[in-house]
PDB file of C-alpha atoms in Angstrom:
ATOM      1  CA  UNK A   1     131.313 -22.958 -47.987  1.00  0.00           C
ATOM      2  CA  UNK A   2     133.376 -24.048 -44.651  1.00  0.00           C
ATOM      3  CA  UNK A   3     131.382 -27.662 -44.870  1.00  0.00           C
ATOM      4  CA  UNK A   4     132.099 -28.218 -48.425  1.00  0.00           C
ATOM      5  CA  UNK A   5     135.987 -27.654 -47.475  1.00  0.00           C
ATOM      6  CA  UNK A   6     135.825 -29.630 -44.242  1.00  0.00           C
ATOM      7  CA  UNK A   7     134.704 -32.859 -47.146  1.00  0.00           C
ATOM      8  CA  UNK A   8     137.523 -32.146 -49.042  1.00  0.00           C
ATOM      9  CA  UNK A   9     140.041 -31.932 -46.698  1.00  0.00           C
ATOM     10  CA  UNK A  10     139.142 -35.338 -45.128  1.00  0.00           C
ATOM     11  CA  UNK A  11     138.899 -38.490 -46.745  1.00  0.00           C
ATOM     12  CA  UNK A  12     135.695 -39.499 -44.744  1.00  0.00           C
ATOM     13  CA  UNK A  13     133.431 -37.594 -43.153  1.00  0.00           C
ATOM     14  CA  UNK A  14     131.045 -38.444 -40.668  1.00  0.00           C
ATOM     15  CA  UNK A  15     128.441 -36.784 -39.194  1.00  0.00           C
ATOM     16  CA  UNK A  16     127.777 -36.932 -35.324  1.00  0.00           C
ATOM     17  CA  UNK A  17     124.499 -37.283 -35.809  1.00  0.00           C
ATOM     18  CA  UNK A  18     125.261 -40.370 -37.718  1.00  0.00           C
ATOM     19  CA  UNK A  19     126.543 -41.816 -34.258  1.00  0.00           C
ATOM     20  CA  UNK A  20     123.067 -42.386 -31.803  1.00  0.00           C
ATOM     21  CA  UNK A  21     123.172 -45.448 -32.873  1.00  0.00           C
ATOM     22  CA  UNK A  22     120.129 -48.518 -33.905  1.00  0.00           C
ATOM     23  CA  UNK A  23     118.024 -45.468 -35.075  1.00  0.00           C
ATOM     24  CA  UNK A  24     116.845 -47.624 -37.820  1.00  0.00           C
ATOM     25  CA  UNK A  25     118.539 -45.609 -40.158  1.00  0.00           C
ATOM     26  CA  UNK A  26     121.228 -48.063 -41.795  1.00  0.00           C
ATOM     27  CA  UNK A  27     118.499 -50.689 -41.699  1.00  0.00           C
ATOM     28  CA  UNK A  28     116.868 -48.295 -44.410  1.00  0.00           C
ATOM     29  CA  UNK A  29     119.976 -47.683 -46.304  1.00  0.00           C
ATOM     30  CA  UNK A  30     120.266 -51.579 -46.573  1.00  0.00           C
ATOM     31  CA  UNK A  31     117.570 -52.059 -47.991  1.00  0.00           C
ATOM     32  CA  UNK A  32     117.632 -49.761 -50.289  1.00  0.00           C
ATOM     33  CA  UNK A  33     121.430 -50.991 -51.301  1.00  0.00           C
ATOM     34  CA  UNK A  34     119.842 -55.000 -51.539  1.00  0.00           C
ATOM     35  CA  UNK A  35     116.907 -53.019 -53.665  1.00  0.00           C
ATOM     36  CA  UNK A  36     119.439 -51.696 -56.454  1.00  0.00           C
ATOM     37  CA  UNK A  37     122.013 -54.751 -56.390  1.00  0.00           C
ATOM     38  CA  UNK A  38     119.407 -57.084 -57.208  1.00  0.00           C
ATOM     39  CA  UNK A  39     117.859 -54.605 -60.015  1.00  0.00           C
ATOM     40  CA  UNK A  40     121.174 -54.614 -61.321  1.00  0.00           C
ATOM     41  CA  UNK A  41     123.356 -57.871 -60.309  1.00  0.00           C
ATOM     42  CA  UNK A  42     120.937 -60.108 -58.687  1.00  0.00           C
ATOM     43  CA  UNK A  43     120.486 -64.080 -59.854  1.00  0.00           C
ATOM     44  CA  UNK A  44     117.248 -65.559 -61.331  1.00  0.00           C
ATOM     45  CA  UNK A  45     115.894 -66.067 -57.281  1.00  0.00           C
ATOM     46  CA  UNK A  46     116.862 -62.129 -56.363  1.00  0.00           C
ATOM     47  CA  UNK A  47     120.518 -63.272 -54.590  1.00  0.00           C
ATOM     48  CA  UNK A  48     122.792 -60.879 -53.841  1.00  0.00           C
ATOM     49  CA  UNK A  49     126.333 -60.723 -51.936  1.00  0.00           C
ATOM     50  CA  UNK A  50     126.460 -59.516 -48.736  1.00  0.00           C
ATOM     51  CA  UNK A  51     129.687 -58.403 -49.169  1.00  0.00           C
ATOM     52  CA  UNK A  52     128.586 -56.246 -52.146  1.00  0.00           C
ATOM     53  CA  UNK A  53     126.448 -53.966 -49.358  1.00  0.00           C
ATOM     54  CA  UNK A  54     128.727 -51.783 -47.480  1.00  0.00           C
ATOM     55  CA  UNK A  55     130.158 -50.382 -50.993  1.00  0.00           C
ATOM     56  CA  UNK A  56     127.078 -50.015 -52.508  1.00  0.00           C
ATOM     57  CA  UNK A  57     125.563 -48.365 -49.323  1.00  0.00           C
ATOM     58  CA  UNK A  58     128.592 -46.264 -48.862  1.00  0.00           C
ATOM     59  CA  UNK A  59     128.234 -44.788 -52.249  1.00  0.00           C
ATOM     60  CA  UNK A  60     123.813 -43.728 -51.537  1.00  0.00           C
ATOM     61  CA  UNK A  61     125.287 -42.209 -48.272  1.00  0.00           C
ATOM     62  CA  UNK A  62     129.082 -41.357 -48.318  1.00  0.00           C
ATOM     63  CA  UNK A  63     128.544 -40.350 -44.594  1.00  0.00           C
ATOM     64  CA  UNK A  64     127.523 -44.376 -43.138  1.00  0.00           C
ATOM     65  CA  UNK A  65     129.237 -45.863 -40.538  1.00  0.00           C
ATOM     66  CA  UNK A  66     128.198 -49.624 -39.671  1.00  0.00           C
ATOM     67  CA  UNK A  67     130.207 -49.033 -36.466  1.00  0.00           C
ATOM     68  CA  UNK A  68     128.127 -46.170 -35.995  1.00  0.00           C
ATOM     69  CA  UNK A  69     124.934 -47.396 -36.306  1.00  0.00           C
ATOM     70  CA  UNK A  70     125.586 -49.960 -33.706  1.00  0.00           C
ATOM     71  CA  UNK A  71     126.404 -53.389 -35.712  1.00  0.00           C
ATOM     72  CA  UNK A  72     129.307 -54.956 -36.015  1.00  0.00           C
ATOM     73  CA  UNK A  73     128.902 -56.525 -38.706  1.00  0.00           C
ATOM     74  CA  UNK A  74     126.884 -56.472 -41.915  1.00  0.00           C
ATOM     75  CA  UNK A  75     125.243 -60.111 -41.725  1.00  0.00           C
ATOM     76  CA  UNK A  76     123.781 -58.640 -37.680  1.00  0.00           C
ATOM     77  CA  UNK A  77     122.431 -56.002 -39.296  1.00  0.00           C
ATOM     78  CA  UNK A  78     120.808 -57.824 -42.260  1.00  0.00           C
ATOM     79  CA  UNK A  79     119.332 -60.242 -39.703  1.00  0.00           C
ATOM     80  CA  UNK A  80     118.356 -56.819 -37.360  1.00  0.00           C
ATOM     81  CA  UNK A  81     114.590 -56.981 -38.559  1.00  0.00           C
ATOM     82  CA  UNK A  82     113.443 -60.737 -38.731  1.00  0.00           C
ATOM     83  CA  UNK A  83     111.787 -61.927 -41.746  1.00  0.00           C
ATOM     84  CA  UNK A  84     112.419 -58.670 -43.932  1.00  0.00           C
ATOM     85  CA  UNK A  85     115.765 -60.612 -45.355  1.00  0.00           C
ATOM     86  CA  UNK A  86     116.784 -63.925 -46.323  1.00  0.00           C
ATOM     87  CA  UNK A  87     119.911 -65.454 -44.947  1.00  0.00           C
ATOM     88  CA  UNK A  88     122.125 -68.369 -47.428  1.00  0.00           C
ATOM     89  CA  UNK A  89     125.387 -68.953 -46.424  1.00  0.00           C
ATOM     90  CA  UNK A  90     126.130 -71.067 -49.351  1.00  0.00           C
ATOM     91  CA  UNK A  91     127.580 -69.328 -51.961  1.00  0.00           C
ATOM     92  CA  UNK A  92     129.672 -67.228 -49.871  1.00  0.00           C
ATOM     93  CA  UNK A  93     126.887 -65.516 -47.895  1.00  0.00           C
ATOM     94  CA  UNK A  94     124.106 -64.308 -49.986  1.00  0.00           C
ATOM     95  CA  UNK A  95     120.945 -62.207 -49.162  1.00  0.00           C
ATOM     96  CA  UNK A  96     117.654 -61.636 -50.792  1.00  0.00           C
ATOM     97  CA  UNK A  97     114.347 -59.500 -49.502  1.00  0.00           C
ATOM     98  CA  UNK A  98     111.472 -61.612 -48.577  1.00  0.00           C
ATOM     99  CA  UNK A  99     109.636 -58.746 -50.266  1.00  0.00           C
ATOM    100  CA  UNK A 100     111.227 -57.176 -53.313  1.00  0.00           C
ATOM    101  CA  UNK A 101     108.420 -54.891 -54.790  1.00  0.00           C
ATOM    102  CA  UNK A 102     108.295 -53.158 -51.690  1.00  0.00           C
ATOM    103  CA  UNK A 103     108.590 -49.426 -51.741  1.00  0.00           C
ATOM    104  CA  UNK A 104     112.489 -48.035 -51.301  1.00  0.00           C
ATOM    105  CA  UNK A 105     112.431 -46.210 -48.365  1.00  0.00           C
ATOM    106  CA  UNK A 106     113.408 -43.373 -49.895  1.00  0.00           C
TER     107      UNK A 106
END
């Protein structure tokens, strides 16, 4: 009962064990995110905003942090795991998976 009136007293929680860092953990969540946005909002070659990802990912795990998990920024974490992602900065910075039927990570 105490945790579920800690949530609602702040306006973001985060949990310290959210905090080790490159754990590999907001890597998953990413994909995941770029997994849904392209089921749902994605163009006819899987493109999807980068910009769209930290909302989307927010609202799978209200607890992530980028900061957290060691990245600065979205686009260095995208980019964390080469080849898994594709990069095109036309268009205002757009992202695809190099592998969309793979298996969410749960």
């Amino acid at each position: 009962k105490t945790l579920k009136q800690v949530f609602s007293a702040c306006g973001r929680f985060i949990y310290s064990r959210n905090l080790a860092g490159k754990d590999g953990r907001a890597f998953k969540l990413l994909t995941k995110a770029v997994q849904h946005a392209t089921a749902e909002l994605g163009d006819d070659g899987g493109w999807v905003h980068l910009s769209q990802m930290k909302p989307r990912m927010m609202r799978l795990e209200p607890d992530f942090d980028l900061r957290a998990s060691g990245f600065k920024r979205m686009k260095a974490l995208a980019l964390s795991e080469p080849g898994f992602f594709e990069w095109k900065t036309k268009e205002g910075g757009k992202i695809r998976s190099t592998n969309p039927g793979a298996a969410s990570f749960g």
